[in-house]
Short mmCIF file of C-alpha atoms in Angstrom, two decimals:
data_model
loop_
_atom_site.label_atom_id
_atom_site.label_comp_id
_atom_site.label_asym_id
_atom_site.label_seq_id
_atom_site.Cartn_x
_atom_site.Cartn_y
_atom_site.Cartn_z
CA MET A 1 22.25 11.47 -0.96
CA LYS A 2 20.73 12.36 -4.33
CA LEU A 3 17.12 12.34 -5.94
CA VAL A 4 15.93 11.75 -9.61
CA THR A 5 13.15 12.75 -10.61
CA ARG A 6 11.58 10.99 -13.03
CA LYS A 7 8.65 10.21 -15.86
CA MET A 8 6.76 7.67 -17.52
CA HIS A 9 3.90 8.25 -20.41
CA PHE A 10 1.87 5.13 -22.63
CA SER A 11 -1.26 5.11 -23.04
CA THR A 12 -4.19 2.04 -21.31
CA GLN A 13 -7.03 0.61 -22.13
CA GLY A 14 -8.46 1.19 -18.93
CA ASN A 15 -11.04 -1.51 -17.24
CA SER A 16 -7.96 -2.45 -15.37
CA GLU A 17 -5.03 -3.03 -17.90
CA ILE A 18 -1.78 -3.62 -16.51
CA ILE A 19 1.15 -2.55 -17.39
CA ASN A 20 4.53 -4.05 -16.64
CA LEU A 21 6.55 -1.20 -15.65
CA THR A 22 10.16 -2.90 -14.55
CA ASN A 23 12.15 -2.41 -18.04
CA THR A 24 11.60 2.16 -18.03
CA VAL A 25 11.93 1.94 -14.74
CA LYS A 26 15.40 -0.01 -14.90
CA LYS A 27 16.43 2.14 -17.99
CA TYR A 28 15.55 5.08 -15.93
CA LEU A 29 17.32 3.53 -12.72
CA GLU A 30 20.52 2.60 -14.70
CA GLY A 31 20.99 6.39 -15.78
CA ALA A 32 20.22 7.82 -12.69
CA ASN A 33 23.72 7.03 -11.92
CA LEU A 34 22.93 5.94 -7.86
CA ASN A 35 25.30 2.42 -6.37
CA SER A 36 21.87 1.97 -4.42
CA GLY A 37 18.83 3.57 -2.76
CA LEU A 38 14.46 3.77 -3.18
CA VAL A 39 13.04 3.83 -6.06
CA ASN A 40 9.80 5.43 -5.84
CA LEU A 41 6.47 5.43 -7.99
CA PHE A 42 2.93 7.45 -7.77
CA ILE A 43 0.12 7.59 -9.97
CA PRO A 44 -2.09 11.24 -9.65
CA GLY A 45 -4.75 9.88 -10.79
CA ALA A 46 -7.40 8.40 -8.79
CA THR A 47 -7.92 5.38 -10.83
CA GLY A 48 -4.67 4.14 -11.14
CA GLY A 49 -2.72 1.64 -8.90
CA LEU A 50 0.43 0.40 -7.92
CA THR A 51 2.12 -2.70 -7.24
CA THR A 52 4.14 -5.95 -8.26
CA MET A 53 3.13 -9.42 -9.73
CA GLU A 54 4.06 -11.95 -11.65
CA TYR A 55 3.07 -10.35 -15.62
CA GLU A 56 1.62 -13.59 -16.83
CA PRO A 57 -1.50 -13.60 -18.36
CA GLY A 58 -3.34 -16.61 -17.35
CA LEU A 59 -3.19 -14.26 -13.75
CA ILE A 60 -3.42 -11.19 -15.27
CA ASP A 61 -6.65 -12.13 -16.78
CA ASP A 62 -7.39 -13.49 -12.85
CA PHE A 63 -5.97 -10.38 -11.08
CA GLN A 64 -9.12 -8.20 -13.41
CA GLN A 65 -11.84 -11.40 -12.60
CA ALA A 66 -10.86 -10.96 -8.64
CA PHE A 67 -10.55 -6.87 -9.08
CA GLN A 68 -14.77 -8.20 -10.74
CA ARG A 69 -15.79 -9.76 -7.24
CA ILE A 70 -13.88 -7.59 -4.74
CA ALA A 71 -15.26 -4.65 -6.31
CA PRO A 72 -18.21 -5.10 -8.45
CA GLU A 73 -18.78 -3.06 -11.80
CA GLU A 74 -22.06 -3.46 -12.16
CA THR A 75 -22.51 -2.50 -8.08
CA GLU A 76 -25.31 0.13 -7.43
CA TYR A 77 -23.42 3.12 -6.73
CA LEU A 78 -24.05 7.03 -5.83
CA HIS A 79 -20.44 8.26 -7.40
CA ASN A 80 -23.10 6.71 -10.81
CA LEU A 81 -25.65 9.03 -10.11
CA THR A 82 -24.52 12.06 -9.25
CA HIS A 83 -21.49 11.62 -12.41
CA GLU A 84 -21.49 10.52 -15.60
CA ASP A 85 -18.65 8.74 -16.01
CA LYS A 86 -19.62 6.11 -14.16
CA ASN A 87 -16.37 5.55 -12.36
CA ALA A 88 -17.22 3.93 -8.74
CA HIS A 89 -15.26 0.40 -9.18
CA SER A 90 -12.88 2.36 -10.77
CA HIS A 91 -11.95 4.97 -7.87
CA ILE A 92 -12.81 2.13 -5.31
CA ARG A 93 -10.87 -0.89 -6.74
CA ALA A 94 -7.91 2.48 -6.98
CA SER A 95 -7.98 3.26 -3.16
CA LEU A 96 -7.76 -0.08 -2.44
CA VAL A 97 -4.35 -0.97 -4.85
CA GLY A 98 -2.79 2.40 -3.53
CA PRO A 99 -0.93 5.22 -5.52
CA SER A 100 1.58 4.88 -4.73
CA LEU A 101 5.36 1.96 -4.02
CA SER A 102 8.41 1.80 -3.43
CA ILE A 103 11.37 -1.12 -4.25
CA PRO A 104 14.60 -0.62 -3.05
CA PHE A 105 17.59 -1.04 -5.31
CA GLU A 106 21.94 -2.24 -4.88
CA ASN A 107 24.59 -2.38 -7.31
CA ALA A 108 21.97 0.63 -9.55
CA THR A 109 19.59 -2.99 -9.32
CA LEU A 110 16.63 -3.32 -8.46
CA GLN A 111 16.00 -6.05 -5.88
CA LEU A 112 13.25 -7.39 -6.67
CA GLY A 113 11.87 -11.48 -6.99
CA LYS A 114 12.74 -13.20 -9.94
CA TRP A 115 9.63 -13.37 -11.04
CA GLN A 116 8.22 -10.06 -9.04
CA GLN A 117 7.05 -7.08 -12.17
CA ILE A 118 6.25 -2.85 -11.17
CA VAL A 119 3.06 -2.92 -12.72
CA PHE A 120 0.86 -0.18 -13.14
CA ILE A 121 -3.64 -0.84 -13.36
CA ASP A 122 -5.82 1.47 -15.06
CA PHE A 123 -9.08 0.34 -12.98
CA ASP A 124 -10.48 3.55 -15.35
CA ASN A 125 -12.93 2.45 -16.98
CA ARG A 126 -12.24 4.37 -20.51
CA PRO A 127 -8.98 4.33 -22.09
CA ARG A 128 -6.95 7.36 -20.80
CA LYS A 129 -2.62 9.17 -21.14
CA ARG A 130 -1.13 8.29 -18.19
CA GLU A 131 1.38 9.56 -16.22
CA VAL A 132 3.36 7.82 -13.56
CA ILE A 133 5.89 9.36 -11.74
CA LEU A 134 9.47 7.95 -10.38
CA GLN A 135 12.01 8.55 -7.84
CA ILE A 136 15.14 7.73 -7.01
CA ILE A 137 16.74 7.86 -3.74
CA GLY A 138 20.28 7.64 -2.85
CA GLU A 139 23.76 7.50 -2.81
CA GLY A 140 26.41 6.75 -5.41
CA MET B 1 20.69 12.43 5.48
CA LYS B 2 22.34 8.46 5.41
CA LEU B 3 21.22 5.53 4.31
CA VAL B 4 22.15 1.63 5.97
CA THR B 5 20.46 -1.28 4.24
CA ARG B 6 19.10 -4.78 6.34
CA LYS B 7 18.25 -8.15 4.78
CA MET B 8 16.08 -10.78 7.21
CA HIS B 9 16.25 -14.00 6.21
CA PHE B 10 13.27 -16.36 7.40
CA SER B 11 11.37 -19.62 7.04
CA THR B 12 7.46 -20.21 6.74
CA GLN B 13 5.29 -22.46 6.33
CA GLY B 14 3.44 -20.70 3.96
CA ASN B 15 -1.07 -20.31 3.58
CA SER B 16 -1.35 -16.65 4.56
CA GLU B 17 1.65 -17.49 8.19
CA ILE B 18 1.41 -14.24 9.09
CA ILE B 19 5.04 -13.05 10.90
CA ASN B 20 5.86 -10.60 12.76
CA LEU B 21 9.66 -8.78 12.03
CA THR B 22 8.54 -5.62 14.56
CA ASN B 23 11.40 -7.24 17.10
CA THR B 24 14.33 -7.55 14.51
CA VAL B 25 13.29 -4.47 12.21
CA LYS B 26 13.86 -3.11 16.20
CA LYS B 27 16.74 -4.05 16.42
CA TYR B 28 18.62 -3.55 12.91
CA LEU B 29 17.60 0.52 13.45
CA GLU B 30 19.45 -0.28 16.79
CA GLY B 31 22.81 -0.48 15.35
CA ALA B 32 21.83 2.27 12.71
CA ASN B 33 23.23 4.84 14.46
CA LEU B 34 20.78 7.57 13.18
CA ASN B 35 17.60 9.86 14.69
CA SER B 36 14.79 10.29 13.30
CA GLY B 37 13.89 8.98 9.58
CA LEU B 38 12.47 6.76 8.16
CA VAL B 39 12.31 2.68 8.04
CA ASN B 40 11.46 0.78 3.87
CA LEU B 41 10.70 -3.23 3.68
CA PHE B 42 10.14 -4.39 0.35
CA ILE B 43 9.62 -8.65 0.18
CA PRO B 44 11.44 -10.06 -3.06
CA GLY B 45 8.75 -12.14 -4.31
CA ALA B 46 5.50 -12.27 -5.44
CA THR B 47 3.61 -13.80 -2.91
CA GLY B 48 3.64 -11.98 -0.04
CA GLY B 49 2.23 -8.77 1.25
CA LEU B 50 3.57 -6.71 4.80
CA THR B 51 1.90 -4.51 6.53
CA THR B 52 0.27 -4.13 10.02
CA MET B 53 -1.65 -5.36 12.60
CA GLU B 54 -1.86 -5.62 15.97
CA TYR B 55 -0.19 -9.61 16.35
CA GLU B 56 -3.25 -11.27 18.78
CA PRO B 57 -4.17 -14.70 17.49
CA GLY B 58 -7.66 -14.06 17.23
CA LEU B 59 -7.07 -11.83 15.58
CA ILE B 60 -4.36 -13.63 13.32
CA ASP B 61 -7.49 -16.13 12.15
CA ASP B 62 -9.43 -13.46 11.61
CA PHE B 63 -6.79 -12.16 8.91
CA GLN B 64 -6.59 -15.53 6.97
CA GLN B 65 -10.06 -15.77 7.82
CA ALA B 66 -10.98 -13.26 5.03
CA PHE B 67 -8.45 -13.42 2.93
CA GLN B 68 -10.21 -16.60 2.19
CA ARG B 69 -13.60 -14.78 1.53
CA ILE B 70 -12.09 -11.36 -0.42
CA ALA B 71 -9.55 -13.80 -3.08
CA PRO B 72 -10.75 -17.57 -2.17
CA GLU B 73 -8.37 -20.50 -3.15
CA GLU B 74 -10.97 -22.42 -5.01
CA THR B 75 -11.96 -20.20 -6.93
CA GLU B 76 -10.96 -21.08 -11.14
CA TYR B 77 -7.86 -19.48 -11.68
CA LEU B 78 -6.30 -19.27 -15.53
CA HIS B 79 -3.20 -19.50 -13.78
CA ASN B 80 -3.64 -22.82 -11.97
CA LEU B 81 -4.83 -24.29 -15.64
CA THR B 82 -0.95 -24.01 -16.69
CA HIS B 83 0.76 -23.60 -13.55
CA GLU B 84 1.36 -26.20 -11.07
CA ASP B 85 2.00 -24.25 -7.56
CA LYS B 86 -1.82 -23.94 -8.78
CA ASN B 87 -1.56 -20.61 -6.49
CA ALA B 88 -2.90 -17.83 -8.13
CA HIS B 89 -4.47 -16.72 -4.55
CA SER B 90 -1.68 -16.71 -2.87
CA HIS B 91 -0.75 -14.26 -6.10
CA ILE B 92 -3.79 -11.30 -5.96
CA ARG B 93 -3.61 -11.34 -1.62
CA ALA B 94 -0.12 -11.17 -1.87
CA SER B 95 -0.72 -8.41 -5.14
CA LEU B 96 -4.05 -6.11 -3.21
CA VAL B 97 -1.60 -5.85 0.90
CA GLY B 98 1.06 -4.69 -1.23
CA PRO B 99 5.36 -5.04 -1.48
CA SER B 100 6.27 -2.62 0.38
CA LEU B 101 5.22 -0.84 3.70
CA SER B 102 7.14 2.98 4.61
CA ILE B 103 7.10 3.12 9.14
CA PRO B 104 8.57 6.30 10.79
CA PHE B 105 11.32 6.06 13.04
CA GLU B 106 12.33 9.24 15.77
CA ASN B 107 15.12 9.29 18.42
CA ALA B 108 15.28 5.61 17.18
CA THR B 109 12.36 4.60 17.81
CA LEU B 110 10.03 3.10 15.55
CA GLN B 111 6.76 5.19 15.47
CA LEU B 112 4.22 2.38 15.94
CA GLY B 113 1.03 2.11 17.73
CA LYS B 114 0.40 1.16 20.78
CA TRP B 115 -0.46 -2.82 19.33
CA GLN B 116 0.58 -1.60 15.72
CA GLN B 117 3.43 -4.07 15.09
CA ILE B 118 5.44 -4.52 11.05
CA VAL B 119 3.72 -8.61 9.90
CA PHE B 120 4.53 -10.22 6.61
CA ILE B 121 1.78 -12.88 5.12
CA ASP B 122 3.25 -15.68 3.58
CA PHE B 123 0.44 -16.41 0.92
CA ASP B 124 2.16 -18.25 -0.57
CA ASN B 125 0.78 -22.22 -0.52
CA ARG B 126 3.41 -23.83 0.43
CA PRO B 127 6.82 -23.63 3.14
CA ARG B 128 9.14 -20.73 1.86
CA LYS B 129 12.46 -19.00 2.83
CA ARG B 130 12.44 -15.61 2.84
CA GLU B 131 14.03 -12.37 2.33
CA VAL B 132 12.73 -8.66 3.17
CA ILE B 133 14.69 -6.34 2.33
CA LEU B 134 15.02 -3.13 4.77
CA GLN B 135 16.22 0.50 4.44
CA ILE B 136 16.89 3.31 7.01
CA ILE B 137 16.93 6.76 5.61
CA GLY B 138 17.84 9.20 8.02
CA GLU B 139 20.34 11.55 10.12
CA GLY B 140 22.35 10.86 12.73
CA MET C 1 18.31 15.76 1.55
CA LYS C 2 16.70 17.19 4.26
CA LEU C 3 14.08 15.71 6.72
CA VAL C 4 11.32 17.79 7.64
CA THR C 5 9.21 15.22 10.40
CA ARG C 6 5.48 17.03 11.48
CA LYS C 7 2.57 16.01 13.29
CA MET C 8 -1.24 15.99 12.21
CA HIS C 9 -4.30 15.49 15.38
CA PHE C 10 -7.91 15.52 14.62
CA SER C 11 -10.24 14.37 15.84
CA THR C 12 -12.44 11.54 13.71
CA GLN C 13 -16.29 9.39 14.58
CA GLY C 14 -15.13 6.15 13.55
CA ASN C 15 -17.20 3.92 11.33
CA SER C 16 -15.23 4.13 8.10
CA GLU C 17 -15.61 8.03 8.63
CA ILE C 18 -13.17 9.83 5.71
CA ILE C 19 -10.92 12.43 6.83
CA ASN C 20 -9.85 14.67 3.41
CA LEU C 21 -5.89 15.59 4.80
CA THR C 22 -4.85 16.93 1.23
CA ASN C 23 -5.45 21.33 2.81
CA THR C 24 -3.03 20.40 6.04
CA VAL C 25 -0.27 19.10 4.14
CA LYS C 26 0.27 21.19 1.70
CA LYS C 27 0.33 23.60 4.46
CA TYR C 28 3.11 21.41 6.64
CA LEU C 29 4.72 22.05 3.11
CA GLU C 30 4.75 24.70 2.41
CA GLY C 31 6.87 25.53 5.69
CA ALA C 32 8.78 23.39 4.69
CA ASN C 33 10.97 25.03 2.22
CA LEU C 34 11.82 22.33 0.19
CA ASN C 35 12.27 22.22 -3.62
CA SER C 36 11.47 18.94 -5.08
CA GLY C 37 11.18 14.96 -2.83
CA LEU C 38 9.35 12.29 -0.95
CA VAL C 39 5.74 13.73 1.88
CA ASN C 40 5.59 10.17 3.33
CA LEU C 41 2.47 9.70 5.20
CA PHE C 42 2.14 6.75 8.97
CA ILE C 43 -1.05 6.37 10.88
CA PRO C 44 1.09 5.43 14.23
CA GLY C 45 -2.33 3.07 14.87
CA ALA C 46 -3.99 -0.96 13.63
CA THR C 47 -7.10 0.47 12.37
CA GLY C 48 -6.72 3.17 10.10
CA GLY C 49 -5.65 3.21 6.52
CA LEU C 50 -3.96 6.10 4.38
CA THR C 51 -4.90 6.51 1.14
CA THR C 52 -5.98 8.65 -2.09
CA MET C 53 -8.92 9.45 -4.19
CA GLU C 54 -11.44 12.05 -5.39
CA TYR C 55 -13.13 13.25 -2.56
CA GLU C 56 -16.61 13.44 -2.89
CA PRO C 57 -20.23 13.61 -1.40
CA GLY C 58 -21.31 9.73 -2.87
CA LEU C 59 -17.68 8.73 -3.44
CA ILE C 60 -17.39 8.16 0.53
CA ASP C 61 -20.70 6.19 0.95
CA ASP C 62 -19.44 4.28 -1.72
CA PHE C 63 -16.62 3.76 -0.59
CA GLN C 64 -18.04 3.20 2.91
CA GLN C 65 -20.69 0.34 2.02
CA ALA C 66 -17.62 -0.84 -0.42
CA PHE C 67 -15.41 -1.67 2.63
CA GLN C 68 -18.98 -3.59 4.31
CA ARG C 69 -18.46 -6.36 1.74
CA ILE C 70 -14.77 -6.67 1.61
CA ALA C 71 -14.31 -7.00 5.75
CA PRO C 72 -18.33 -6.86 6.89
CA GLU C 73 -18.96 -6.18 10.00
CA GLU C 74 -21.28 -9.13 11.43
CA THR C 75 -19.67 -10.93 10.23
CA GLU C 76 -18.19 -14.13 13.53
CA TYR C 77 -15.06 -13.15 14.10
CA LEU C 78 -12.37 -14.40 16.88
CA HIS C 79 -11.26 -10.66 18.14
CA ASN C 80 -14.52 -10.40 19.03
CA LEU C 81 -14.70 -13.17 21.50
CA THR C 82 -12.31 -12.14 23.52
CA HIS C 83 -11.71 -8.44 23.14
CA GLU C 84 -15.18 -6.51 24.08
CA ASP C 85 -13.93 -3.08 21.39
CA LYS C 86 -15.44 -5.33 18.77
CA ASN C 87 -14.09 -4.15 16.46
CA ALA C 88 -11.76 -7.02 13.97
CA HIS C 89 -13.60 -5.24 10.79
CA SER C 90 -11.70 -2.52 11.32
CA HIS C 91 -8.67 -4.22 11.85
CA ILE C 92 -9.38 -6.35 8.86
CA ARG C 93 -9.99 -3.04 6.13
CA ALA C 94 -6.99 -1.19 7.89
CA SER C 95 -4.47 -4.20 7.26
CA LEU C 96 -5.53 -3.83 3.69
CA VAL C 97 -5.56 0.22 3.39
CA GLY C 98 -2.24 0.15 5.18
CA PRO C 99 -0.83 2.78 7.71
CA SER C 100 1.37 4.22 3.95
CA LEU C 101 1.52 6.52 1.85
CA SER C 102 3.71 8.53 -0.09
CA ILE C 103 4.03 11.88 -2.00
CA PRO C 104 6.11 13.46 -4.08
CA PHE C 105 6.42 16.91 -5.15
CA GLU C 106 8.73 19.22 -7.06
CA ASN C 107 8.47 23.08 -6.56
CA ALA C 108 7.51 22.17 -2.96
CA THR C 109 3.39 21.75 -4.98
CA LEU C 110 2.08 18.24 -3.93
CA GLN C 111 1.71 16.01 -7.65
CA LEU C 112 -1.70 15.13 -6.95
CA GLY C 113 -4.28 13.76 -9.59
CA LYS C 114 -6.90 16.70 -10.49
CA TRP C 115 -9.50 15.38 -8.28
CA GLN C 116 -7.44 13.25 -6.37
CA GLN C 117 -6.99 13.77 -2.58
CA ILE C 118 -5.04 12.32 0.49
CA VAL C 119 -7.69 10.70 2.77
CA PHE C 120 -7.07 9.02 5.92
CA ILE C 121 -9.62 6.39 6.53
CA ASP C 122 -10.57 5.74 10.36
CA PHE C 123 -12.52 2.04 10.49
CA ASP C 124 -12.43 1.94 14.44
CA ASN C 125 -15.68 1.80 14.87
CA ARG C 126 -16.12 4.82 17.58
CA PRO C 127 -14.95 7.81 17.61
CA ARG C 128 -11.27 8.72 17.47
CA LYS C 129 -8.07 11.32 18.31
CA ARG C 130 -5.37 10.86 15.32
CA GLU C 131 -2.35 11.43 15.04
CA VAL C 132 -0.62 10.97 12.03
CA ILE C 133 2.72 11.79 11.04
CA LEU C 134 4.12 13.07 8.27
CA GLN C 135 8.25 13.61 7.34
CA ILE C 136 8.77 15.59 3.71
CA ILE C 137 12.47 14.43 2.65
CA GLY C 138 14.16 16.20 -0.11
CA GLU C 139 16.21 19.44 -1.56
CA GLY C 140 15.92 23.03 -1.05
#
């Protein structure tokens, strides 16, 4: 068993922008020279989440509307009374979706479903520069 | 440290049917001949989720009602205007619950709570044949 | 690659009390004598969840209000008709947040964001004694 660590860097617009990370993860996996194992992704930050979805323009919009219903931006939040960033809703959405995700690979290939893509959702309410940490644990 | 990969196959009715995977995971873990480590589960698909719950008939129904409140089937979704499957709600619920789950084991025994079961929820709106990938990472 | 398993024990008040586990995880990580890898946390129990958040008094309250909106305590639940504990909402919230969490470390240091803390949320509706299982998988 070996461990390979890589970091992805990218910019986002925030406001629940959904970034498709699948091709970058595939590229790093190909470079890792491992046959089977687990890819673990983590966002070091409290206002972003990692999950999988069908990356389709209609659904991207539907997701953003759904998060607005689940944790609305405009509700009265204590965090927003004491913090200038007014992003309590970003925090709540991020903690619900979660900061980590694990995906298996075999024959050096991610075992995703046909329409399933790896996404980062930036719930913050402003543009951000983001880092996602990728760990590949597996055998050659 | 060793890696053992197994696949579970089963049929579901969709519509948030909740399938208890615990006994199948236990069976594969017993066959893996490892003492302690981590079991990782992953659903390759964008309309199913993995989590744990008390697998009790009342709660199963309560969960299905809760998902109907959190991401209703009937809301207007862009995905449903352009896709015949009309399952935007399935996608949103699946991404919220998440496609992966990790459970520790010791003495070749899953470290679940007394009432805690491993479940797959099929959020799609039609019967499906499903595969769940199980990876056991541990030492003998 | 090595595996180190530790257990955390603590008491909670329940009712969505949010416990900051970060310092305890750091302490165990320092004792594990590993340089880089993955920390996996798991709650053996069906009414608690693990995630990350900015551990700030206003946000803690905002989270508790948000869960009350997402899965209200007072809705009619079948579980509560047949079970004396009346904690269906606790189960639903716990399964949504999820029982497991993975965090990378490098140079024996957790790779958390600046404001990001590891938290356990006790969704049960009464005080509980809790155990969280910590597995450190990595290389020296």
